[in-house]
Short mmCIF file of C-alpha atoms and ligand atoms in Angstrom, two decimals:
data_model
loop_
_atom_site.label_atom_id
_atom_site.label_comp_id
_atom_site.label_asym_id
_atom_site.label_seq_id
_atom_site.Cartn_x
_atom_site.Cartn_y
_atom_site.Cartn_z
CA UNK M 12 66.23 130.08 87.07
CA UNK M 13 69.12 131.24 89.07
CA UNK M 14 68.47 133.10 92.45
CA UNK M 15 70.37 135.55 94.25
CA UNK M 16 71.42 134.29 98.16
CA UNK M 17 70.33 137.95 99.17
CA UNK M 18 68.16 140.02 98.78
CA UNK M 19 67.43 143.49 98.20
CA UNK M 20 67.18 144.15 101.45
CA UNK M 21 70.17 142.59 103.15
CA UNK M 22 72.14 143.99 99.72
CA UNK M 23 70.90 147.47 100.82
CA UNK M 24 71.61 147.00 104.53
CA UNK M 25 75.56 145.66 103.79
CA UNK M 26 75.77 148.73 101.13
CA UNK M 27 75.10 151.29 103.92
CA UNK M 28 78.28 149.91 105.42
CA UNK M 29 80.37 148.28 102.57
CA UNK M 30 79.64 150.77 99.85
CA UNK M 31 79.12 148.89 96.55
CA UNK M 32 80.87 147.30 94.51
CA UNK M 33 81.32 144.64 96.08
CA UNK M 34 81.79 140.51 95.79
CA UNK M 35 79.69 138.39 98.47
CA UNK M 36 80.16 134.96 99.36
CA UNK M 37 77.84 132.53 100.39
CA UNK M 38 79.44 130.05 103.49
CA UNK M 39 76.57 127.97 103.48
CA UNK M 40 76.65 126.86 99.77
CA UNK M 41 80.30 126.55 99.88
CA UNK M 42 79.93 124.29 102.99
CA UNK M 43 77.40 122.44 101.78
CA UNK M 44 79.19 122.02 98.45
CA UNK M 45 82.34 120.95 99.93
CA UNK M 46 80.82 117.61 101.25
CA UNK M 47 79.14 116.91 98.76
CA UNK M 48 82.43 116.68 97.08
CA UNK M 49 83.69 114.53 99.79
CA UNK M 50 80.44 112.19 99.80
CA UNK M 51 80.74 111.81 95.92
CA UNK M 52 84.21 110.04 96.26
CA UNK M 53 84.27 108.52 99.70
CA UNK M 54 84.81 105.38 98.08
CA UNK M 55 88.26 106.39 97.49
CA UNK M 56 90.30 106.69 101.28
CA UNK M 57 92.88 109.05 99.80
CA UNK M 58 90.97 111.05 98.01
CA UNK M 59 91.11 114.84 98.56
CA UNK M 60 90.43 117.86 96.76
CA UNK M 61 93.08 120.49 96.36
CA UNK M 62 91.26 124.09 95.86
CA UNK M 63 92.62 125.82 93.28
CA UNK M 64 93.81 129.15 94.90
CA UNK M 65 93.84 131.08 92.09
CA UNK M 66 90.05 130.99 91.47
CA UNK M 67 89.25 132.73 95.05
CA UNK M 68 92.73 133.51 96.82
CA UNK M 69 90.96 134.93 100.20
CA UNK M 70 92.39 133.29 103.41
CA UNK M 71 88.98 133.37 104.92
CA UNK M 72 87.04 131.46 102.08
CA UNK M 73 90.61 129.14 101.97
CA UNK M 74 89.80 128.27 105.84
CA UNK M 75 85.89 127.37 105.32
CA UNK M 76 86.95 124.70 102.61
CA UNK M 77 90.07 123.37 104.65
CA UNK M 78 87.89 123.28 107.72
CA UNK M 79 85.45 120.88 105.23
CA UNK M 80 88.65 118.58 104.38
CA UNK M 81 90.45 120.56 101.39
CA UNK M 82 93.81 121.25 100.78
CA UNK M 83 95.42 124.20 98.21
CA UNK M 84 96.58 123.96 94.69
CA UNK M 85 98.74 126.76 94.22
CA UNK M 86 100.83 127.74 91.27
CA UNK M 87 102.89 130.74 92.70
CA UNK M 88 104.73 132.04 95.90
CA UNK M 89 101.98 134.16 96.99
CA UNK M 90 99.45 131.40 96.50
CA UNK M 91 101.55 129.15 98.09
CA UNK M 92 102.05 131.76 101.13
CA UNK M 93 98.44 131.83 101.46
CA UNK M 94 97.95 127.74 101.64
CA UNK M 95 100.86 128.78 104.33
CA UNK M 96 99.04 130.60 106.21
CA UNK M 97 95.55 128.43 106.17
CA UNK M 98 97.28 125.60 106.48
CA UNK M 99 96.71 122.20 105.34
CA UNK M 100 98.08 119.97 102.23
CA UNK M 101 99.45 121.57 99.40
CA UNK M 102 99.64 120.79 95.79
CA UNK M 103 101.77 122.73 93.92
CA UNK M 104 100.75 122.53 90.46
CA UNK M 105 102.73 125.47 88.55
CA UNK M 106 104.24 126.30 84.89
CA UNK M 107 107.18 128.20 83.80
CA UNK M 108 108.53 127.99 87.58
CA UNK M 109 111.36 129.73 89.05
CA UNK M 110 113.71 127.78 91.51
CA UNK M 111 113.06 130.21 94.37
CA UNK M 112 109.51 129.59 94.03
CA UNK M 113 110.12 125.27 93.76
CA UNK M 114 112.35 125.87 97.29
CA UNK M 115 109.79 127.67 98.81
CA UNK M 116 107.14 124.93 97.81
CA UNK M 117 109.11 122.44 99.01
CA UNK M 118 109.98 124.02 102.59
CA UNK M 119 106.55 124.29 103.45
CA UNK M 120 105.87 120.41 102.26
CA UNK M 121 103.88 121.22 99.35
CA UNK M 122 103.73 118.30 96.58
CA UNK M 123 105.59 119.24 93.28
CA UNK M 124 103.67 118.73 89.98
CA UNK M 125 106.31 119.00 87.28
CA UNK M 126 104.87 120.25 84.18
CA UNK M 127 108.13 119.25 82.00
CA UNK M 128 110.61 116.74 81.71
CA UNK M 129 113.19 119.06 81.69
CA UNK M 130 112.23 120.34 84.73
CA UNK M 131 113.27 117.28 86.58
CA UNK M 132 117.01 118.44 86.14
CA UNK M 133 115.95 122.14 86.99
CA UNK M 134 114.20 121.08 90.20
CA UNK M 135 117.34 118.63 90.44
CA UNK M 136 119.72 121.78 90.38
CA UNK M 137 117.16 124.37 92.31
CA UNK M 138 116.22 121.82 95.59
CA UNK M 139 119.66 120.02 95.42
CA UNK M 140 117.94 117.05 96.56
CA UNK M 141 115.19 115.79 94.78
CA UNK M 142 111.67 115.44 96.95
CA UNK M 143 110.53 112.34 97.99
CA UNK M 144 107.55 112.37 96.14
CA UNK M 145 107.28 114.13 92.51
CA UNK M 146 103.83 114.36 89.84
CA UNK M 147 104.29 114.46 86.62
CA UNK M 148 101.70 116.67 84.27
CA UNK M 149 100.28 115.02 81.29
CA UNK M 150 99.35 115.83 78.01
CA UNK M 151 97.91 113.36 75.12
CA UNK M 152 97.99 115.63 72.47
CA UNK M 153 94.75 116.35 69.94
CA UNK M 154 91.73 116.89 70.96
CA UNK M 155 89.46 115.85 73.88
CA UNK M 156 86.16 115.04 73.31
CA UNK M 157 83.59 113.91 74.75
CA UNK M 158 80.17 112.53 73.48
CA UNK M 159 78.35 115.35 73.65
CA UNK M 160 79.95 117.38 71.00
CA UNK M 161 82.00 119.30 73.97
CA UNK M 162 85.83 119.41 73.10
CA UNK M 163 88.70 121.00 74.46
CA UNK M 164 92.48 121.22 72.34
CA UNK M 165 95.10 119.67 74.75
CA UNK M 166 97.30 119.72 71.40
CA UNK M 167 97.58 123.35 71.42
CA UNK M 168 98.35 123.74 75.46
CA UNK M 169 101.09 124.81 76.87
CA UNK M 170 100.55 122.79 79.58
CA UNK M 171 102.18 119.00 80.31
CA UNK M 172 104.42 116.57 78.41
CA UNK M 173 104.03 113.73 75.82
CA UNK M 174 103.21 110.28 76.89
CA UNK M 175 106.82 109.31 76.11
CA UNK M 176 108.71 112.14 78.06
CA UNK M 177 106.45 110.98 81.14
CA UNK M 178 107.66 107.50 81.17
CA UNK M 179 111.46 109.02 80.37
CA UNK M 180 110.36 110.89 83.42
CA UNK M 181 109.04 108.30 85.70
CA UNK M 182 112.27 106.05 84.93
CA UNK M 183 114.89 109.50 85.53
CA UNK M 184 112.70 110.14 89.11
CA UNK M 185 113.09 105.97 89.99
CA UNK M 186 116.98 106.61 89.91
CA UNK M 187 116.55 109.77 91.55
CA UNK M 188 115.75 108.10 94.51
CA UNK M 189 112.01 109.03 94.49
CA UNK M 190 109.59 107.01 96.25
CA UNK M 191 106.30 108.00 95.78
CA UNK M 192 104.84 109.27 91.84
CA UNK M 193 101.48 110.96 91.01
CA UNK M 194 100.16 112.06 87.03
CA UNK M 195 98.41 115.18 86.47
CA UNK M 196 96.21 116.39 83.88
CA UNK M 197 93.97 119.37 82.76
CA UNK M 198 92.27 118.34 79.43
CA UNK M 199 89.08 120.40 79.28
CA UNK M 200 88.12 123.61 81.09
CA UNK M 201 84.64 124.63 82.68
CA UNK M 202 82.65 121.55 81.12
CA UNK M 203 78.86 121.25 82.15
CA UNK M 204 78.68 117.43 81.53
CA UNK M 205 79.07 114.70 84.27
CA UNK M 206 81.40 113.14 81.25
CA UNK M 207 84.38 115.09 81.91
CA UNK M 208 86.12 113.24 84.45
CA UNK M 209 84.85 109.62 84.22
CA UNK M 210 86.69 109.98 80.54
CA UNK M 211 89.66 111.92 81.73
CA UNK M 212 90.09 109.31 84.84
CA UNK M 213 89.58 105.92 82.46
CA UNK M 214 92.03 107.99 80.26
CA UNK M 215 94.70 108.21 83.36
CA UNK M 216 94.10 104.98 84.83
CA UNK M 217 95.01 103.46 81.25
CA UNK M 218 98.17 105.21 81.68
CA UNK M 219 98.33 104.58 85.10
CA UNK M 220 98.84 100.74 84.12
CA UNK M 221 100.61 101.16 81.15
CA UNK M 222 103.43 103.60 83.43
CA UNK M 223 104.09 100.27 85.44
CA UNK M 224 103.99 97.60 82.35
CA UNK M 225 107.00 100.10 81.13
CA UNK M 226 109.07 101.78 84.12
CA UNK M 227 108.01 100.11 87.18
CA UNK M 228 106.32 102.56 88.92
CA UNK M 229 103.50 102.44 90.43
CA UNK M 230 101.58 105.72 91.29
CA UNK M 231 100.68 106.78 94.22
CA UNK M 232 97.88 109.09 93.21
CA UNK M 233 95.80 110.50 90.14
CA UNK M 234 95.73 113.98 90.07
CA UNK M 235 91.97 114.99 87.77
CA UNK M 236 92.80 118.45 88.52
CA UNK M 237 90.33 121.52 87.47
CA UNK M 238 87.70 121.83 84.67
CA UNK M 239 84.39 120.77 86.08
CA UNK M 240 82.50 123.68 85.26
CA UNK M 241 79.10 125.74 85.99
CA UNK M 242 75.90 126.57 84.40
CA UNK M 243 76.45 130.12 84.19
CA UNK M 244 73.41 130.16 81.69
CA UNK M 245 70.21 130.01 84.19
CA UNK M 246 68.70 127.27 81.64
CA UNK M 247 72.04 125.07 81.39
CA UNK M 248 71.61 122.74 83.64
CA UNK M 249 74.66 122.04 86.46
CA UNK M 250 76.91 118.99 87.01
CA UNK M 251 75.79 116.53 89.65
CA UNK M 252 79.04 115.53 91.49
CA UNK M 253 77.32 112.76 93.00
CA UNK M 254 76.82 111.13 89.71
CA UNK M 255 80.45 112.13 88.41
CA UNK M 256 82.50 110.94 91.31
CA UNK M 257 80.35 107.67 90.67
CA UNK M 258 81.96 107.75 87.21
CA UNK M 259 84.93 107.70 88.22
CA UNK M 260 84.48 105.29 90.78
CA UNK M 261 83.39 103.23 87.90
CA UNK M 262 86.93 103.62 86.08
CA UNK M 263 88.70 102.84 88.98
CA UNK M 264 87.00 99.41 89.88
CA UNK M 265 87.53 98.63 85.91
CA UNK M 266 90.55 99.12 85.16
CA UNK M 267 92.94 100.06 88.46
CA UNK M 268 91.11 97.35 90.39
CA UNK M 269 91.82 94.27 88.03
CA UNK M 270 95.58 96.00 87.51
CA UNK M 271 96.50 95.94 91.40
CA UNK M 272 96.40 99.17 91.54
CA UNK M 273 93.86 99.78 94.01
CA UNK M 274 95.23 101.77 96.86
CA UNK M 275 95.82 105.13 94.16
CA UNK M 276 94.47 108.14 95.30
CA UNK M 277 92.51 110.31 93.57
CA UNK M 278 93.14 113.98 93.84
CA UNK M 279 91.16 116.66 92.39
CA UNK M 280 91.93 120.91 92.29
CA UNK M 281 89.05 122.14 91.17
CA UNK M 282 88.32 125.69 91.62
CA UNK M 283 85.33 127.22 89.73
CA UNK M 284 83.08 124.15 90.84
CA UNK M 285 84.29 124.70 94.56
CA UNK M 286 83.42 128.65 94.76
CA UNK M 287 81.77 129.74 91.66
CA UNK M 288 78.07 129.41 92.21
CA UNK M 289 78.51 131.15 95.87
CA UNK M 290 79.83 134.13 95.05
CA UNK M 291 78.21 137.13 93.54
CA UNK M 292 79.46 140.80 92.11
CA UNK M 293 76.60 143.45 93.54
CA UNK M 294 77.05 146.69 92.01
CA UNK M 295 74.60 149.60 91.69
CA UNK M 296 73.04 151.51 88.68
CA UNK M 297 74.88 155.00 88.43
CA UNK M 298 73.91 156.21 84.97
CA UNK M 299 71.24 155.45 82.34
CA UNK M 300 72.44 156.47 78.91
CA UNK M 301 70.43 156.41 75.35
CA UNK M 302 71.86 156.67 72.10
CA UNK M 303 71.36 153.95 69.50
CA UNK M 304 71.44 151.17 72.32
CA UNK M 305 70.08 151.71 75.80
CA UNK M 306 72.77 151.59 78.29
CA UNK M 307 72.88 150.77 82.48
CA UNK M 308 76.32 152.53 83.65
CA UNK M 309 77.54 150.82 86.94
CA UNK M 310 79.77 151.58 89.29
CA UNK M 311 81.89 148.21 89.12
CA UNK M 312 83.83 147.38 86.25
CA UNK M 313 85.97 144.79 83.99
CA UNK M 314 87.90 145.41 87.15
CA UNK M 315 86.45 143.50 89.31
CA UNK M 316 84.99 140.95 86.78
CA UNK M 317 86.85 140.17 83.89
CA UNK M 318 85.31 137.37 83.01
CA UNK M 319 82.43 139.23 80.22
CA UNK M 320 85.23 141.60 79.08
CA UNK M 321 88.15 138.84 77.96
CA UNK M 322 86.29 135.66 77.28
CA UNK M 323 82.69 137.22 76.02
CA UNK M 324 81.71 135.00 79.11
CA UNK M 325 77.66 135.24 80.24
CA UNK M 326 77.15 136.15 83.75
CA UNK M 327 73.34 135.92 84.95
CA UNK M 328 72.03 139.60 85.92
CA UNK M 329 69.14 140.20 88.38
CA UNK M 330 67.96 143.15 89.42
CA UNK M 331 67.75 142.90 92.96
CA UNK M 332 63.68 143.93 94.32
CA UNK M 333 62.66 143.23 90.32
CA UNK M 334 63.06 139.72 90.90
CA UNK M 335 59.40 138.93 89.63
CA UNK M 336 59.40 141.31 87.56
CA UNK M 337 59.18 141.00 83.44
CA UNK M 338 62.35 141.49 81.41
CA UNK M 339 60.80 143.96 78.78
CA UNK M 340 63.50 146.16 78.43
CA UNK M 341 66.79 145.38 76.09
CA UNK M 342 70.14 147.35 78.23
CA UNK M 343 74.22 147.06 77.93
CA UNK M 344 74.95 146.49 81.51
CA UNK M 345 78.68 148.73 81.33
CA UNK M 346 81.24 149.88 83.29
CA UNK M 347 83.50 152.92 83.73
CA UNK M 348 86.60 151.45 81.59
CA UNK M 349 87.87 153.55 78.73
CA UNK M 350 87.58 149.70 76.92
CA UNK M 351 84.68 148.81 74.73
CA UNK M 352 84.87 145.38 75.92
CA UNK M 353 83.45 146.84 79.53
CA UNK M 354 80.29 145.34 79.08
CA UNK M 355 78.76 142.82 82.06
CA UNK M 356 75.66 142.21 79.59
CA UNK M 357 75.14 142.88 75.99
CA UNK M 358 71.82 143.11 74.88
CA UNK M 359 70.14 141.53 78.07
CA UNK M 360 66.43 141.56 78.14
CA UNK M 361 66.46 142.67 81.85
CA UNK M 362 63.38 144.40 84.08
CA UNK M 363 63.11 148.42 84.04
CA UNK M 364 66.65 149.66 85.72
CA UNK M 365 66.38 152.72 88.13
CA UNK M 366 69.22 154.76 88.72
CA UNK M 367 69.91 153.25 92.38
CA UNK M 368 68.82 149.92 91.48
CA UNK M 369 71.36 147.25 92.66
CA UNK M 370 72.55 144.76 90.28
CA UNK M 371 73.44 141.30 91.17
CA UNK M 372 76.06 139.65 88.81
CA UNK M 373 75.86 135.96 89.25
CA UNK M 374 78.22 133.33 89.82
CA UNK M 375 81.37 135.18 90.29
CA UNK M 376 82.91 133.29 93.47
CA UNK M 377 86.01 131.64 90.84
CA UNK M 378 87.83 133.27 88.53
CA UNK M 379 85.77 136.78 89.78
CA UNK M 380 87.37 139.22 91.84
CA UNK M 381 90.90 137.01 91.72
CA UNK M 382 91.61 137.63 88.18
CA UNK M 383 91.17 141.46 88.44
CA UNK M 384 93.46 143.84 87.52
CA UNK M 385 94.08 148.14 87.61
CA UNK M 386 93.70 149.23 84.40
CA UNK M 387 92.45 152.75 84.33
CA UNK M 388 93.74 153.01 87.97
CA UNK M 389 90.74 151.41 89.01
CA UNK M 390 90.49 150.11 92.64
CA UNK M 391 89.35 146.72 93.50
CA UNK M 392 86.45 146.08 95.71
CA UNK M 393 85.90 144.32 98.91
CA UNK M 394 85.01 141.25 99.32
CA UNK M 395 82.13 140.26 102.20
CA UNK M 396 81.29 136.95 103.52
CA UNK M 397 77.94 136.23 104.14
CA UNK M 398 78.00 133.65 106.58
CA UNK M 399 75.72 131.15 107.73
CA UNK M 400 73.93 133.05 110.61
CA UNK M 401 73.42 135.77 108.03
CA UNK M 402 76.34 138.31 109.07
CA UNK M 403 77.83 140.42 106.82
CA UNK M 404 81.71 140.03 107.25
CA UNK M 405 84.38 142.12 105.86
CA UNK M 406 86.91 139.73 104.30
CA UNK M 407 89.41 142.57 102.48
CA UNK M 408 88.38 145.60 102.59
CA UNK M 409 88.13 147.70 99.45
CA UNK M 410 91.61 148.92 97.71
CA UNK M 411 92.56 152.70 98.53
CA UNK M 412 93.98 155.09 96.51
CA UNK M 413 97.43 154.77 98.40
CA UNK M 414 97.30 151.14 97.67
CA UNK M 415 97.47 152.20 94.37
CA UNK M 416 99.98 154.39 94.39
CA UNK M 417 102.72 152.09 97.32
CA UNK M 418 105.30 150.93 94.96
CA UNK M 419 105.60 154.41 93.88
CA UNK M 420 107.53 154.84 96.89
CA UNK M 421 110.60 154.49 95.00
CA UNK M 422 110.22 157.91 93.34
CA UNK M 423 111.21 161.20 94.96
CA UNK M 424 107.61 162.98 94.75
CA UNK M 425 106.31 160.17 96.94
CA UNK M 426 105.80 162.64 99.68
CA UNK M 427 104.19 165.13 96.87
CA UNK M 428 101.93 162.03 96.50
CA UNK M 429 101.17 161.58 99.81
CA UNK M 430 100.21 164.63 100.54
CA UNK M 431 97.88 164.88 97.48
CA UNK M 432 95.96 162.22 98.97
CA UNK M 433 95.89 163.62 102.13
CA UNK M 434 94.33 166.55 100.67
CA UNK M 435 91.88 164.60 98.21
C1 PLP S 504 93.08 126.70 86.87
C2 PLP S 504 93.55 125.41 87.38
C3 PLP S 504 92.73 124.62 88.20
C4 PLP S 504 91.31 124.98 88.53
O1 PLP S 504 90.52 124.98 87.42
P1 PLP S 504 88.93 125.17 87.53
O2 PLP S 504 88.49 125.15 86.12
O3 PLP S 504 88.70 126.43 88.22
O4 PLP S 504 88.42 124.01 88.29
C5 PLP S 504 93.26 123.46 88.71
N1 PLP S 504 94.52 123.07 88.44
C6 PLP S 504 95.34 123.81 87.65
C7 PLP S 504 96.73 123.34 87.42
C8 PLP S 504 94.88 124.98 87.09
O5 PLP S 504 95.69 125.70 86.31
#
């Protein structure tokens, strides 16, 4: 069973002043969430947990985890302006960098996660000193899998370097002067199984000991990064943190422990766990439409919620009022895109749907509103926080048409523009 953090009749009451769509997020559950984090590896003193911007990149949501203890994983100069502005420890844990963008990380302090050995020289050449502390990403190759079946294909990433470019790497950053070394890796993404990163830490630690039999080193911190995932299905059931960060712990006392290695810290930037459940798209019914399927047209779109439209991904529906009631009708929950693929729910057994109704699209607080985009010239929506006295707060408002249209600016009918808008 999943259930909404509204209801109908707060939904209606923000709508009359935040027309819909609109993403809400929940402060409480990300609060509460946040610490549970931190309770599940307090066993580890170093330990923190890097958000991963890009899954909610709101300044406002940012603050609420940093004021629970996070710090930002960021993977691009706007991301890392954000962490900038929030404040707090950075992670910088990017691909297929520019040198501006490594000089701006490393002005504001962030931590540099190289994601290829030949990016040692580039950061080398783009800093002109090297940092004092550098991470290196990892990537074993093949496949990951875990007991369960569940198996992700670090062999076809893009992402990392081979076990023997990262001790190259560690022994290059040793006579670079370098005092202080983290590994990195992403080896599965969005797993529902308290397996992921017990295996992915015993994995690291392995290496961990294994980087100091052969160059020396000895890390400073293990970076589990993202991939602990959500039951976006409301019969999956969801990872208990508690139980994973005991995994780890686990790991640690096994093999770091007996290595002298026990002063590592573990990092993690996980995004989708962090923000995912406590956020939700609310959009309302606009059109019903029969032909050989029945169809619910709504006013938000791929849009605002990719998610359905490039992965096929499920995202819970419930028809805010109708929670109670039975799902004896079969709709395609759509949107206005001139794309096929526009579809929040294919063949959903859902209650009745009344032009009006409002629709609550679960669990789209990661990976939601941030990964939008403006095909169609489609505006995205606002973004509310409810917060824990049960306010409605405007955290961006909704994009205008002259958003749209700003780096048009360049063109001499910009005025012509302008004034079409004015007149609209
Ligand atoms: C996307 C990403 C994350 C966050 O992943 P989630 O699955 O949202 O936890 C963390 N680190 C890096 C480097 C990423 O690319």
């Amino acid at each position: 069973m999943k259930t909404p953090f509204i209801t109908k009749e707060q939904a209606e009451r923000i709508a009359e002043q935040y027309p819909t769509p609109f993403h809400i997020y929940d402060e409480k559950g990300i609060r509460e969430n946040m610490r549970r984090v931190k309770k599940a590896f307090a066993w580890n003193p170093g330990f923190r947990e890097y958000f991963a911007v890009k899954a909610e990149p709101n300044p406002v949501i940012m603050k609420i985890l940093h004021e629970e203890g996070a710090g930002f994983d960021c993977s691009s100069l706007t991301e890392l302006m954000l962490a900038k502005l929030v404040g707090g420890e950075i992670m910088f844990s990017s691909n297929e960098t520019p040198a501006q963008e490594y000089r701006y990380a490393d002005r504001i302090g962030a931590v540099i996660n190289l994601d290829d050995f030949t990016h040692i020289d580039y950061l080398k050449n783009a800093l002109g000193e090297m940092p004092k502390t550098v991470s290196l990403r990892y990537n074993p190759g093949g496949v990951f899998q875990m007991s369960n079946g569940i198996m992700d294909n670090p062999g076809d990433a893009k992402y990392g370097m081979t076990t023997e470019q990262l001790m190259d790497g560690f022994r290059k950053l040793k006579d670079m002067n370098v005092t202080s070394f983290g590994i990195h890796a992403f080896l599965a993404s969005n797993t529902v199984t308290n397996e992921y990163y017990p295996k992915l830490a015993g994995d690291l630690f392995r290496l961990a000991v294994r980087i100091r039999q052969e160059t020396g080193v000895s890390l400073s911190f293990i970076n589990l990064s993202g991939g602990v995932g959500i039951p976006y299905q409301p019969d999956q059931e969801g990872n208990d943190i508690l139980v994973i960060g005991e995994g780890v712990r686990e790991q640690f006392e096994q093999i770091l422990v007996p290595a002298g290695l026990k002063d590592v810290s573990i990092y993690t930037e996980m995004g989708r766990f962090m923000t995912g459940p406590y956020g939700a798209l609310v959009t309302r019914a606009i059109h019903e439409k029969h032909i050989y399927k029945e169809y619910i047209g709504v006013d938000a779109c791929a849009v605002n919620l990719m998610r359905p439209a490039m992965y096929g991904a499920y995202h819970h529906i419930t028809v805010l009022g109708k929670e109670a009631a039975a799902c004896d009708h079969i709709y395609d929950v759509v949107g206005s895109l001139c794309e096929n693929n526009d579809k929040f729910a294919v063949d959903r057994k859902l209650p009745q749907i009344e032009i009006g109704d409002l629709i609550y699209i679960h669990d789209t607080g990661a990976h939601g509103f941030s990964m939008g985009y403006s095909y169609n010239g489609k505006l995205k929506s606002a973004e509310i926080l409810f917060t824990e006295d049960g306010e409605a707060r405007l955290i961006r408002r909704a994009e205008r048409p002259e958003d749209y249209f700003s780096t048009l600016d360049v063109l001499p009918d910009y005025e012509k523009l302008k004034e079409i808008l004015r007149e609209a």
